[in-house]
Every structure is written in C-alpha cells, then in structure tokens.
XYZ file of C-alpha atoms in Angstrom:
699
model
C 142.017 114.116 83.483
C 143.357 117.582 84.339
C 146.012 117.635 87.076
C 144.465 118.929 90.303
C 147.608 120.522 91.731
C 150.815 121.853 90.165
C 153.929 123.455 91.600
C 152.646 126.941 90.731
C 149.714 126.301 93.091
C 151.956 125.571 96.097
C 153.308 128.161 98.553
C 155.860 127.012 101.136
C 156.780 128.662 104.439
C 155.395 132.083 103.549
C 153.738 134.820 105.596
C 150.320 135.246 103.954
C 148.850 137.500 106.637
C 147.346 136.901 110.044
C 143.714 136.131 109.129
C 141.911 133.416 107.125
C 140.569 136.103 104.792
C 144.075 137.085 103.671
C 145.184 133.481 103.161
C 142.081 132.549 101.177
C 142.394 135.631 98.980
C 146.040 134.848 98.256
C 145.297 131.229 97.320
C 142.345 132.345 95.186
C 144.715 134.674 93.334
C 147.069 131.741 92.676
C 144.208 129.708 91.234
C 143.221 132.611 88.960
C 146.849 133.274 87.956
C 147.150 129.615 86.930
C 144.251 130.110 84.525
C 141.924 127.894 86.549
C 139.464 130.633 87.527
C 138.066 133.572 85.601
C 138.402 136.059 88.459
C 139.908 136.386 91.906
C 137.076 138.270 93.602
C 134.284 135.917 92.631
C 136.247 132.888 93.812
C 137.330 134.634 97.010
C 133.765 135.744 97.776
C 132.399 132.200 97.412
C 135.211 130.667 99.488
C 135.033 133.262 102.241
C 131.234 132.970 102.411
C 131.685 129.226 102.978
C 134.315 129.978 105.641
C 131.873 132.237 107.466
C 129.242 129.473 107.519
C 131.575 127.044 109.292
C 135.238 127.477 110.156
C 137.367 125.062 108.128
C 140.154 124.497 110.632
C 140.464 120.902 111.841
C 142.640 119.278 114.516
C 146.287 118.830 113.727
C 147.152 122.314 112.477
C 145.206 121.927 109.213
C 142.655 124.079 107.405
C 140.639 123.209 104.316
C 138.866 126.288 102.941
C 136.760 125.127 100.017
C 133.874 126.100 97.797
C 132.024 125.582 94.581
C 132.203 128.662 92.409
C 131.071 129.749 88.969
C 134.455 131.501 88.684
C 136.335 128.173 88.722
C 136.938 126.575 85.341
C 139.036 123.569 86.383
C 138.841 121.576 89.660
C 141.884 122.768 91.581
C 143.923 122.358 94.771
C 146.106 125.183 96.028
C 148.295 124.552 99.069
C 150.159 126.797 101.496
C 152.499 125.887 104.341
C 152.249 128.961 106.535
C 154.840 130.712 108.639
C 153.442 132.069 110.914
C 150.365 129.945 111.483
C 146.853 131.382 111.038
C 143.794 130.600 113.164
C 141.089 128.947 111.036
C 138.880 128.097 114.020
C 140.192 124.667 115.038
C 139.913 123.863 118.740
C 143.559 122.854 119.069
C 144.987 126.082 117.652
C 146.060 127.746 114.398
C 146.924 125.990 111.162
C 150.176 125.782 109.253
C 148.919 123.501 106.454
C 146.181 125.031 104.298
C 144.598 123.282 101.341
C 142.272 125.435 99.248
C 139.818 123.274 97.293
C 138.152 125.101 94.401
C 135.511 123.209 92.421
C 133.431 124.452 89.483
C 129.665 124.546 89.883
C 129.421 121.698 87.383
C 132.426 119.615 88.447
C 132.341 116.021 87.175
C 132.010 113.135 89.602
C 135.546 111.815 89.086
C 137.133 115.124 90.042
C 134.827 115.484 93.034
C 135.793 112.026 94.233
C 139.477 112.932 94.025
C 138.942 116.196 95.911
C 137.028 114.317 98.587
C 139.751 111.665 98.746
C 142.397 114.295 99.401
C 140.320 115.798 102.211
C 140.082 112.384 103.826
C 143.846 111.899 103.536
C 144.403 114.989 105.673
C 143.285 113.183 108.816
C 146.157 110.717 108.346
C 149.108 111.717 110.498
C 151.717 110.127 108.249
C 150.472 112.156 105.285
C 150.465 115.488 107.144
C 153.891 114.742 108.623
C 155.222 114.183 105.112
C 153.721 117.484 103.983
C 155.493 119.309 106.815
C 158.797 117.636 105.981
C 158.615 118.279 102.227
C 161.500 120.411 100.954
C 160.031 121.659 97.676
C 156.846 122.427 95.805
C 157.452 119.435 93.538
C 157.624 117.158 96.579
C 154.272 118.482 97.799
C 152.713 117.783 94.402
C 154.156 114.269 94.441
C 152.767 113.604 97.915
C 149.303 114.846 96.986
C 149.203 112.822 93.784
C 150.370 109.816 95.751
C 147.493 110.268 98.203
C 145.051 110.456 95.323
C 146.391 107.215 93.854
C 146.837 105.457 97.225
C 150.646 105.435 97.087
C 152.319 105.358 100.523
C 153.477 108.743 101.752
C 157.196 109.340 101.845
C 159.095 111.230 104.540
C 156.634 110.274 107.264
C 157.983 110.439 110.779
C 156.349 107.154 111.682
C 153.511 105.085 110.266
C 150.213 105.740 111.961
C 147.122 103.549 111.819
C 144.858 104.928 109.096
C 141.116 105.237 109.216
C 139.447 102.494 107.244
C 138.157 103.984 103.968
C 134.416 104.530 104.091
C 132.445 104.034 100.932
C 129.052 105.681 101.125
C 126.794 103.198 102.786
C 129.542 100.641 103.478
C 130.431 99.825 107.068
C 134.156 100.181 107.209
C 134.397 99.585 110.910
C 132.026 96.678 110.760
C 133.896 95.182 107.855
C 137.157 95.477 109.722
C 135.679 93.797 112.766
C 134.190 90.901 110.888
C 137.349 90.341 108.868
C 139.302 89.649 112.012
C 137.258 86.599 112.704
C 136.100 87.724 116.132
C 133.815 90.540 117.214
C 135.457 93.551 118.731
C 134.925 94.047 122.423
C 134.803 96.922 124.762
C 131.815 98.827 123.435
C 130.090 100.612 126.256
C 126.872 98.963 127.243
C 127.374 95.900 125.070
C 126.282 93.660 127.894
C 127.840 90.589 126.343
C 125.738 90.856 123.178
C 128.676 91.783 120.957
C 129.441 95.295 119.810
C 126.861 98.019 119.596
C 125.752 98.870 116.090
C 125.616 102.482 115.013
C 124.835 104.222 111.750
C 125.741 107.768 110.781
C 125.092 110.369 108.117
C 127.612 113.100 107.349
C 126.916 116.103 105.128
C 128.092 119.676 104.701
C 126.855 122.482 102.413
C 129.602 122.028 99.835
C 129.879 118.260 100.148
C 133.544 118.037 99.214
C 135.728 117.997 102.327
C 134.046 117.957 105.739
C 131.483 115.331 104.706
C 134.102 112.668 104.091
C 136.556 113.688 106.803
C 133.809 113.450 109.414
C 132.880 110.004 108.109
C 136.442 108.718 108.368
C 136.977 110.271 111.797
C 133.809 108.705 113.193
C 134.683 105.288 111.767
C 138.204 105.452 113.211
C 136.892 106.438 116.649
C 134.243 103.703 116.580
C 136.784 101.071 115.554
C 139.006 101.939 118.516
C 136.005 101.398 120.818
C 134.996 98.108 119.197
C 131.813 99.567 117.754
C 130.273 98.602 114.407
C 129.632 101.954 112.671
C 128.413 102.328 109.089
C 128.309 105.744 107.424
C 126.291 107.282 104.632
C 128.119 110.269 103.136
C 125.707 112.679 101.474
C 128.331 114.572 99.485
C 128.905 116.059 96.061
C 130.568 112.979 94.631
C 127.408 110.953 95.068
C 125.827 108.989 97.893
C 124.693 105.407 98.251
C 121.953 104.991 100.830
C 122.527 102.717 103.789
C 120.885 99.324 103.506
C 117.490 99.430 105.281
C 118.445 96.230 107.108
C 121.564 97.953 108.473
C 119.490 100.890 109.689
C 116.905 98.588 111.262
C 119.635 96.730 113.187
C 121.315 99.911 114.463
C 121.088 100.830 118.136
C 121.469 104.573 117.483
C 122.202 107.074 114.730
C 124.662 109.962 114.449
C 123.836 112.956 112.248
C 127.008 115.017 111.727
C 125.487 117.484 109.296
C 125.207 121.170 108.451
C 122.303 120.628 106.055
C 119.082 118.629 106.137
C 119.512 114.874 106.083
C 118.098 113.405 102.889
C 115.671 110.583 103.632
C 115.618 111.323 107.343
C 112.422 109.324 107.798
C 114.414 106.099 107.232
C 115.875 106.522 110.737
C 112.538 107.238 112.460
C 112.415 106.062 116.043
C 116.187 105.604 116.463
C 118.035 107.372 119.310
C 119.911 110.214 117.659
C 122.944 112.423 118.279
C 122.765 115.518 116.105
C 125.687 117.952 115.697
C 127.460 120.065 113.074
C 129.626 118.133 110.650
C 132.767 119.766 112.022
C 132.202 118.138 115.399
C 132.443 114.790 113.655
C 136.022 115.768 112.789
C 136.936 117.532 116.030
C 135.278 115.195 118.570
C 134.416 111.887 116.892
C 135.131 109.856 120.015
C 132.717 111.936 122.098
C 129.982 111.627 119.470
C 130.355 107.848 119.400
C 130.250 107.713 123.209
C 127.133 109.891 123.244
C 125.479 107.630 120.673
C 126.295 104.558 122.784
C 124.809 106.240 125.843
C 121.691 107.234 123.896
C 121.238 103.640 122.738
C 120.857 102.558 126.382
C 118.719 105.532 127.415
C 114.953 105.004 126.985
C 114.445 108.771 127.296
C 117.014 109.743 124.671
C 116.026 112.049 121.851
C 114.852 110.082 118.823
C 114.465 110.722 115.109
C 110.811 111.730 114.677
C 108.221 109.824 112.678
C 107.143 113.107 111.066
C 103.839 112.727 112.808
C 103.138 111.297 116.200
C 106.716 111.575 117.417
C 107.471 114.926 115.833
C 107.128 116.558 119.248
C 110.499 115.160 120.376
C 112.377 116.816 117.538
C 110.816 120.220 118.028
C 111.063 120.183 121.794
C 114.783 119.467 121.543
C 115.386 122.098 118.864
C 113.217 124.765 120.442
C 114.342 124.322 124.027
C 115.534 127.695 125.232
C 113.906 129.637 122.361
C 111.264 132.202 123.224
C 108.210 132.830 121.062
C 109.802 135.804 119.306
C 112.729 133.708 118.105
C 110.408 130.970 116.862
C 108.242 133.445 114.967
C 111.267 135.159 113.431
C 112.686 131.825 112.281
C 109.368 130.808 110.719
C 108.822 134.139 108.970
C 112.369 134.287 107.571
C 112.025 130.718 106.299
C 108.825 131.657 104.479
C 110.402 134.771 103.005
C 113.532 132.938 101.846
C 111.457 130.390 99.914
C 109.114 133.063 98.570
C 111.764 135.388 97.136
C 112.746 133.187 94.132
C 109.137 133.233 92.912
C 109.076 137.011 93.230
C 112.529 137.694 91.804
C 112.023 135.530 88.733
C 108.426 136.583 88.231
C 109.145 140.264 88.702
C 111.965 140.279 86.162
C 109.813 138.419 83.624
C 107.014 140.951 84.064
C 109.525 143.761 83.595
C 110.731 142.180 80.346
C 107.121 141.749 79.281
C 106.505 145.458 79.806
C 109.684 146.274 77.890
C 108.709 144.258 74.815
C 104.937 144.540 74.935
C 104.416 147.981 76.421
C 102.797 148.906 79.712
C 99.309 148.143 78.375
C 100.246 144.531 77.721
C 98.309 143.646 80.881
C 95.041 144.198 78.975
C 96.046 142.067 75.998
C 98.211 139.323 77.507
C 95.527 136.698 78.211
C 94.003 136.853 74.745
C 97.378 136.938 72.991
C 98.877 133.890 74.727
C 95.711 131.825 74.176
C 94.784 132.842 70.636
C 98.180 133.497 69.042
C 101.533 131.798 68.485
C 104.905 132.438 66.848
C 103.290 131.421 63.547
C 100.128 133.437 64.142
C 101.235 136.772 65.550
C 98.624 139.101 67.065
C 97.062 141.949 65.139
C 95.709 143.740 68.209
C 98.335 144.841 70.713
C 99.551 147.994 72.539
C 100.809 150.823 70.377
C 104.150 150.979 72.202
C 104.911 147.264 71.768
C 107.885 146.142 69.690
C 105.639 145.159 66.812
C 103.599 141.932 66.557
C 106.506 139.692 67.578
C 107.408 141.929 70.515
C 103.773 141.984 71.601
C 103.526 138.186 71.510
C 106.800 137.592 73.347
C 105.977 140.371 75.804
C 102.598 138.779 76.524
C 104.213 135.380 77.097
C 106.862 136.818 79.409
C 104.310 138.894 81.292
C 101.992 135.925 81.773
C 104.756 133.615 82.996
C 105.879 136.315 85.430
C 102.339 136.973 86.630
C 101.742 133.261 87.243
C 105.028 133.077 89.136
C 104.023 136.019 91.298
C 100.746 134.222 91.918
C 102.681 131.777 94.087
C 103.929 134.587 96.327
C 101.341 134.263 99.097
C 100.883 130.461 98.943
C 104.668 129.898 98.990
C 105.092 132.327 101.872
C 102.368 130.608 103.897
C 103.439 127.100 102.914
C 107.028 127.517 104.026
C 106.126 129.390 107.199
C 104.086 126.312 108.072
C 106.985 124.100 106.989
C 109.313 125.920 109.408
C 106.901 125.172 112.248
C 105.663 121.657 111.457
C 108.200 120.292 108.960
C 106.921 118.595 105.800
C 103.397 117.816 107.078
C 102.848 121.584 107.324
C 103.591 122.396 103.668
C 100.252 121.368 102.136
C 98.055 123.054 104.784
C 100.214 126.172 104.510
C 99.904 126.370 100.738
C 96.140 125.868 100.973
C 95.780 128.587 103.625
C 97.937 130.886 101.478
C 95.782 130.186 98.437
C 92.699 131.042 100.495
C 94.337 134.297 101.582
C 95.106 135.144 97.955
C 91.579 134.257 96.823
C 90.049 136.511 99.480
C 92.413 139.399 98.737
C 94.095 139.203 102.151
C 97.498 139.467 100.477
C 100.824 139.344 102.277
C 99.328 139.699 105.765
C 96.840 136.932 105.061
C 99.661 134.665 103.940
C 101.561 135.241 107.188
C 98.501 134.575 109.347
C 97.447 131.550 107.276
C 100.940 130.072 107.369
C 101.261 130.478 111.123
C 97.822 128.958 111.675
C 98.485 126.000 109.378
C 101.904 125.387 110.889
C 100.830 125.397 114.516
C 97.710 123.341 113.840
C 99.746 120.771 111.890
C 102.258 120.748 114.742
C 99.550 120.102 117.341
C 97.885 117.366 115.273
C 101.280 115.746 114.849
C 101.661 115.549 118.634
C 98.607 113.317 118.984
C 99.435 109.829 120.223
C 97.958 107.364 117.760
C 98.219 103.639 117.184
C 101.344 102.451 115.424
C 99.363 101.273 112.367
C 98.006 104.802 111.941
C 101.372 106.577 112.104
C 102.098 106.054 108.431
C 98.924 107.930 107.493
C 99.600 110.900 109.755
C 101.991 112.947 107.587
C 100.360 112.205 104.224
C 96.638 112.170 105.030
C 95.539 113.043 108.541
C 97.733 116.073 109.306
C 97.198 117.771 105.900
C 93.459 117.075 106.040
C 92.813 118.381 109.548
C 95.267 121.290 109.399
C 93.949 122.446 106.000
C 90.376 122.191 107.166
C 90.917 124.106 110.405
C 93.372 126.763 109.177
C 91.614 127.524 105.901
C 88.220 127.273 107.585
C 89.260 129.903 110.113
C 90.526 132.106 107.278
C 87.191 131.871 105.444
C 84.875 132.093 108.446
C 86.578 134.463 110.885
C 89.964 135.944 110.059
C 89.867 136.583 106.323
C 87.426 139.486 106.392
C 89.302 141.640 108.925
C 92.653 140.932 107.247
C 91.219 141.919 103.864
C 89.990 145.201 105.374
C 93.422 145.893 106.869
C 95.154 145.040 103.580
C 92.863 147.314 101.574
C 93.362 150.127 104.070
C 97.136 149.711 103.935
C 97.136 149.704 100.133
C 94.913 152.778 100.028
C 97.199 154.577 102.476
C 100.304 153.697 100.491
C 98.647 154.707 97.223
C 97.695 158.047 98.690
C 101.120 158.868 100.093
C 102.504 162.053 98.623
C 104.902 164.730 99.712
C 106.158 164.401 103.277
C 104.417 161.050 103.867
C 106.124 159.399 100.913
C 109.484 160.877 101.861
C 109.116 159.645 105.449
C 108.361 156.137 104.188
C 111.463 156.315 101.987
C 113.589 157.319 104.978
C 112.280 154.411 107.051
C 112.848 151.883 104.271
C 116.351 153.243 103.653
C 117.261 152.924 107.331
C 115.982 149.342 107.452
C 117.819 148.279 104.299
C 121.150 149.523 105.658
C 120.775 148.472 109.282
C 122.062 144.897 109.003
C 123.038 144.477 105.321
C 121.080 141.371 104.394
C 120.002 140.428 107.913
C 116.459 140.134 109.319
C 115.662 143.873 109.338
C 116.904 144.234 105.766
C 114.818 141.212 104.746
C 111.668 142.655 106.343
C 111.966 145.835 104.289
C 112.739 143.901 101.119
C 109.867 141.449 101.679
C 107.465 144.340 102.295
C 108.470 145.791 98.933
C 108.312 142.618 96.835
C 105.015 141.547 98.392
C 103.344 144.645 96.966
C 104.556 144.190 93.390
C 101.647 141.931 92.492
C 99.151 144.675 93.396
C 100.865 147.405 91.364
C 99.123 148.827 88.294
C 99.463 151.869 86.071
C 96.886 153.569 88.300
C 98.531 152.424 91.538
C 102.278 152.856 91.216
C 103.052 153.119 94.934
C 104.317 149.500 95.156
C 106.745 150.159 92.290
C 107.970 153.304 94.037
C 108.516 151.405 97.290
C 110.457 148.735 95.411
C 112.669 151.388 93.805
C 113.385 153.051 97.148
C 114.307 149.712 98.729
C 116.579 148.666 95.868
C 118.312 152.045 95.614
C 118.925 152.201 99.376
C 120.309 148.656 99.433
C 122.857 149.582 96.768
C 124.317 152.463 98.789
C 126.472 150.687 101.455
C 128.686 148.621 99.108
C 129.020 151.473 96.596
C 129.917 153.909 99.369
C 132.530 151.557 100.841
C 133.986 151.099 97.364
C 134.138 154.862 96.821
C 135.708 155.557 100.208
C 138.282 152.731 100.123
C 139.414 152.910 96.503
C 139.025 156.594 95.574
C 138.550 159.105 98.400
C 140.921 157.972 101.153
C 142.667 154.629 100.762
C 144.929 155.184 103.776
C 142.027 154.859 106.194
C 141.396 151.295 105.049
C 143.474 148.138 105.336
C 144.867 146.449 102.262
C 142.238 143.732 102.555
C 139.476 146.367 102.699
C 140.896 148.096 99.643
C 140.698 144.800 97.758
C 137.136 144.274 98.983
C 136.335 147.785 97.824
C 137.203 146.901 94.244
C 134.688 144.051 94.288
C 132.099 146.187 96.079
C 131.657 148.389 92.983
C 130.060 145.546 91.062
C 128.245 144.111 94.078
C 126.669 147.455 94.847
C 125.683 148.099 91.243
C 123.980 144.681 91.255
C 122.001 145.418 94.481
C 123.968 143.020 96.680
C 124.076 144.805 100.035
C 126.271 142.063 101.479
C 129.191 143.612 99.596
C 129.590 145.992 102.537
C 129.692 143.248 105.176
C 133.533 142.952 105.317
C 133.712 146.665 106.126
C 130.880 146.501 108.676
C 132.399 143.439 110.350
C 135.738 145.220 110.771
C 134.294 148.540 111.954
C 130.540 148.295 112.698
C 130.245 151.416 114.867
C 131.316 153.632 111.974
C 130.182 151.773 108.868
C 126.614 150.939 109.891
C 125.546 154.448 111.059
C 127.146 155.994 107.979
C 125.359 153.461 105.753
C 122.012 154.141 107.406
C 122.438 157.877 106.894
C 123.139 157.475 103.176
C 120.373 154.892 102.763
C 117.829 157.211 104.378
C 118.836 160.042 102.030
C 118.550 157.772 98.994
C 115.150 156.410 100.043
C 113.815 159.914 100.601
C 115.021 161.214 97.213
C 113.706 158.161 95.382
C 110.227 158.440 96.908
C 110.100 162.217 96.478
C 110.974 161.890 92.775
C 108.420 159.142 92.190
C 110.993 156.633 90.949
C 109.450 153.227 90.279
C 110.895 149.750 89.737
C 108.938 146.889 88.224
C 111.840 144.503 88.880
C 112.588 143.242 92.418
C 116.316 142.828 91.890
C 119.197 143.590 89.567
C 120.263 147.142 90.451
C 121.288 149.298 87.519
C 121.243 146.274 85.218
C 117.416 146.321 85.120
C 117.365 149.941 83.937
C 114.637 149.068 81.428
C 112.261 148.253 84.300
C 112.852 151.511 86.196
C 110.718 154.615 85.744
C 112.629 157.902 85.987
C 115.960 156.133 85.773
C 117.895 159.408 85.936
C 116.547 160.214 89.395
C 117.099 156.601 90.433
C 120.798 157.066 89.655
C 120.863 160.533 91.260
C 119.391 159.192 94.516
C 122.000 156.409 94.628
C 124.884 158.756 93.857
C 123.837 161.252 96.540
C 123.384 158.527 99.178
C 126.686 156.918 98.219
C 128.584 160.201 98.586
C 126.887 160.947 101.918
C 127.807 157.532 103.322
C 131.369 157.612 101.964
C 132.076 161.066 103.413
C 130.422 160.099 106.698
C 132.469 156.949 107.167
C 135.670 158.820 106.336
C 134.804 161.542 108.852
C 134.011 158.973 111.535
C 137.251 157.090 110.901
C 139.258 160.319 111.141
C 137.693 161.939 114.172
C 135.661 159.336 116.086
C 138.055 157.373 118.348
C 141.042 157.057 116.085
C 142.625 153.665 115.736
C 145.254 151.989 113.620
C 143.646 150.435 110.580
C 146.587 148.777 108.867
C 146.486 145.725 111.119
C 146.539 143.297 108.231
C 150.024 142.623 106.941
C 150.552 143.159 103.221
C 149.537 140.087 101.273
C 151.203 139.503 97.918
C 148.494 138.964 95.335
C 149.268 137.518 91.953
C 146.823 138.274 89.178
C-alpha cells in the first residue's frame, strides 16, 4: 500500500500566512509537488470549499482540512506545524498543528480507514504532544505511521487516557463498562436502574475525519459519565448499522451530523439531540448531558415516525422561520434536484442537434424506433452527419428530451420533499406530471409542488392509531395528498396557470429590440448579484425551465439561456483579467493565485470562481460584476445569441448560435467589470490590499 505521508509532505515551524486559505493552498501545493495530485488549484478549490462548509479547527490547537478531489491521485497526508498559529475556527483558539487529508474520489476502503484512523488519533493528547515535541520531519512521519499501526507514541509529555476505539455499530463505552464486571455509576437520571443507554450517529459530508473524531469524543465523554453509548459512524470507509435491539433499548439518540442520517426511521420515537458533527468534537460532554436530560423529559423532541409524529421534527426545525424563508428553502431544494435533469438533458439535446441537424426533432421518434446501428435510417435531415450521424443524433436527442421531461415533475416532487420529507415526494411528482400534461410548465410545477408538500405535511400531522402509523408514509399520505393536490390542479388551478404560462411564453417570444435588451440587462444583474446564491439560481432556473419549450420557430428560450450563461461567466473572467493582467498590485498574492484559476472557471460558466474576490471586497467586486453582467446580457439578447445547452460555457460552442457575438458579449462585459473594479479599488476608499503575507508555493 502506498505510504500516506513522507518527509517531503511535512512542514515544521513555518509561517504559512495568517489565514486558513493560505495554509491550505500551501499544503495543496506540497501534495501536487510530490506527484500525488494533478493540479494545485483543483485540489485547493475542493479543500477550501469543504472548509467553507464547516470550519475544520478542533479543540487542542489542531485543524484537519480535508476533501475528496478528482485532482488527487494517491491518498495523502500533508502536515504543517505552524509558527505563528492560524485560526481555523476552533472555539479554544488558533491551531498550530494542521493535517491536510487529501483523498481521491475513488479512494479504496483500506486507505480511507487509515485516514479516518489518523483523524481519530488527533484527539489523543499524548499523540499531539509528541507531534509538538518532534524535532524533524522524519520523526513526524514515524509518529504518524505509528498511530496508523497502533504503536505507542514516543516523546509524549505524559500518558493520557485514550478514547475507546469505536467500530461502526459497536458500543465501545458499553463494552468497557461490561468488561469491568460492574456497571458504571453516576449517569444523570439513572435512578438506580444502572447506566442510561444512548445511541449516536455521526456523519460529515466528506466522511473521513470529523465523522470518526466525533464518535470517539462522544464515547469518551459518555464513559467518563458512566453512560453506555454506542455509535454508528456513517463515513467513507463504510458503516455497519447499529443492532436494532441496541436502538430499541436506548433511552435517547444523538445525531452529530452535517448530512442526512441514513435509515433515520430506525430511531423513530426516540428523544433526540441533533447538532452539527463538529459539536460532537467540541462539546461532547454537553451533548451527552443533553441526551440524558432528553431521556427523562416527556416533552423532549423526538425522531419522527415520518407520518403521525412528523410535526415534531418540522416544528423544531422551522421555529423562528417566517413563511418567506420556508418558501425559499423549498423552492431552492426543488431547483437543486431539478438542475441535473436539465443539465444532462440539455447537453444531450445539443449533441443531438450537432450530429443530426436542427430538423432531427421531426425524425427522432421514427428513427429510434425503426432503426438501429445495423439498420441505419434512409430518411433524415439534410444537414445530419450522414446516416450514422442521424441515428446517433436521434438517440441523443431522444434521451435528452426524455430527461428534460422530468423537469417539472422533479421540481414539484422535491419542493414537496422539502416541505413534507419523503412522504411528499410521490404526491409532488404526480402534481408535477399533471402540470406538465396540462401545459402549466414551470409555474405549474411550483404550485403543484407547494400544494402537494403542504397537504402531505398536514395529513402527516393527523393523530392515528399506532397500528396505522406504518401505513401513513407509504399509502395514506401519498394517496390523499396526490388526490387533493392533483385534483385541485385539474379542477381549479391548472387552467389559469396554463393561461399565464402561455401568455408569458408569447410575451417572451415576441420580445424584440428594447424589450429583449431590457430582459438581458435584468438577467445579467441577477446572475452577478450573489454569484451562485439564491438570486443567481432564480435567473438560471428561469432560463433552464424554458429550454423544453424552445423550437426553431420559438428561439426566445435559447436566447435567454445564452444571456444567462454569458453573464454568469463575466465575474470570474473579469477578476482573472484584473488580478493577473491589468493591475496585479491592487490584489493580494492569494487573490492573484485565485485569478489564475478563475480563467478556467469563468470559461466553464462557474460563477463561483469570483467568490474569493467578492468575499474579500464585496462593495467593489459585486457592483462591478453586476455592471459587466448587465452589459453582456444586453449585447447577447440584442444580437439574438442562442444556447441549446444549459451549461458548459465556451466548451459547448457547438450548441451556441452566433458564437462570435456570444464571445464578443462576454469579452465586453469582462473588460467593463475588470476596469470598474480596478477604478473602484483605486479611488473608492483606498485601503491596503496586501494583508496576506507571502506564502511560498511549490509547484
């Protein structure tokens, strides 16, 4: 097995900057320089995105930035002992020990287990003391390899009681208690019945570090209190489910998770403490105490039965949210699940047009049914790439069209899911299918999804007999919610929504001149307002939702898509131009490095490439981006540029009509934004920009 860490991946007592971003970039460069990653920027982007989701600092002056990345070729550990320390978000202060865990997307289970094992070792005080006392890179490597093979750490200041290792689904604390021959005492509320029994699930998005550290921390805290705690770690190196008998005997459950708990229904009815996985590392004792208190509290929040008791979950989660926040959350959930159908389907349709010609729409059905690779069509569009191109184009077009056919049902289904959890999915999909059948389109999907979700939610609140609870989520809720929501769509709401949709489509199709330019300006402003946030997503969703209605005779949806994509490319390209070409001195070293990556991100239509610049200087970057985006949107609409693909930037040139003007609009907007941000940085409230100390980068 490949060695996880080598001396060339260790940095001792160095100044790597004063921000997590600088440290992570430096360690990513060491991984790439060691030949363990194909590029620095891709690895840095994945690691820093994970850092922005949840800070990776943990108590004890330690940080564990980590990620899975397609740029990583070999599972790797890079380590830095910092001087000075850098704040990675831990409650007890900055970190001086930083372990960067880089795993490939397809890392094997053995490597993942070792990476997870190292993360768990970092909560052991003797191990971290030895790391701080190590005099050389070779000594660090020896200590890490010793931790991975369970050798005792050398150079420790004093031995410290270690957390009992937790195998997924195995009760370490309970095992320790029973091995002693007498039950532990002192659990709050035990009342003479022996220790309280708790179960827990830990999980984080990456599933390498925090998942297992939280498990060990919770077990150690529970053991000190005399509590029997068994943990299920839902991580990347595999998970073994807790024994149903163990769950049934538990007095309460702890969810220390940043993602959905798999098999959550197994814990239905148990008092629950729910918190981010990092709290399981930072405050394990408090979480155990809260779970013990919940076990004795008849009014404590409980894991829902996904039916009759679902109200408890939603009331707890939604407390303090107003209706606007709830609607926004539901709509963004629907859009996020819808986009993959549209992105994949749209690109397939674009490829179908490329190979089969624009008239392939008239031939596709007959070709895919009546022909094959061994029986190529004889009737096909004149501009197709011959019989084979016509056949493949028809197949690609049809697959894409069928994928796009899920646009409205998926939107409605997952809006309902956001409101009513899993029981809302089926009624939402049905209501969305009804909206599509009636021609109510995108608006019909939104209305149908909201109806299905809220009706499923209300049906789920009904108090029913215990024997009927099992039927609620699989029969009763889908039946009643589908009947009511889809019935309302057919009988009352569908007709007016269809009329509105047709009127909107007719208005968009008839936009010319100033009207089209104004729409381009609005879309450009929205795309650049929050760089991938809710406003950006609204504009993008509006564009992709119309692709299914576009035809040769009605090209307005394609033109809207082109304006949205072109405008979204402007901010990262402009930041790249300004920071790497026009005026480097106005940007920090970190921003200059980000600017190099932003060229490719912008060309690929990834607006988020401008986020590091906007985060550092929002009052200059965002207005400048909006100005350039508005210019680009206006030029694109005025020139009649069209895009049959919903994503891909310049790399889907074959799917873009009037590609020259598409490029011209982007170039003009990019220059406008770049010059604007430079002007604002020079003359609008000057400030020192070189606040980040130089970071040596090895490539």
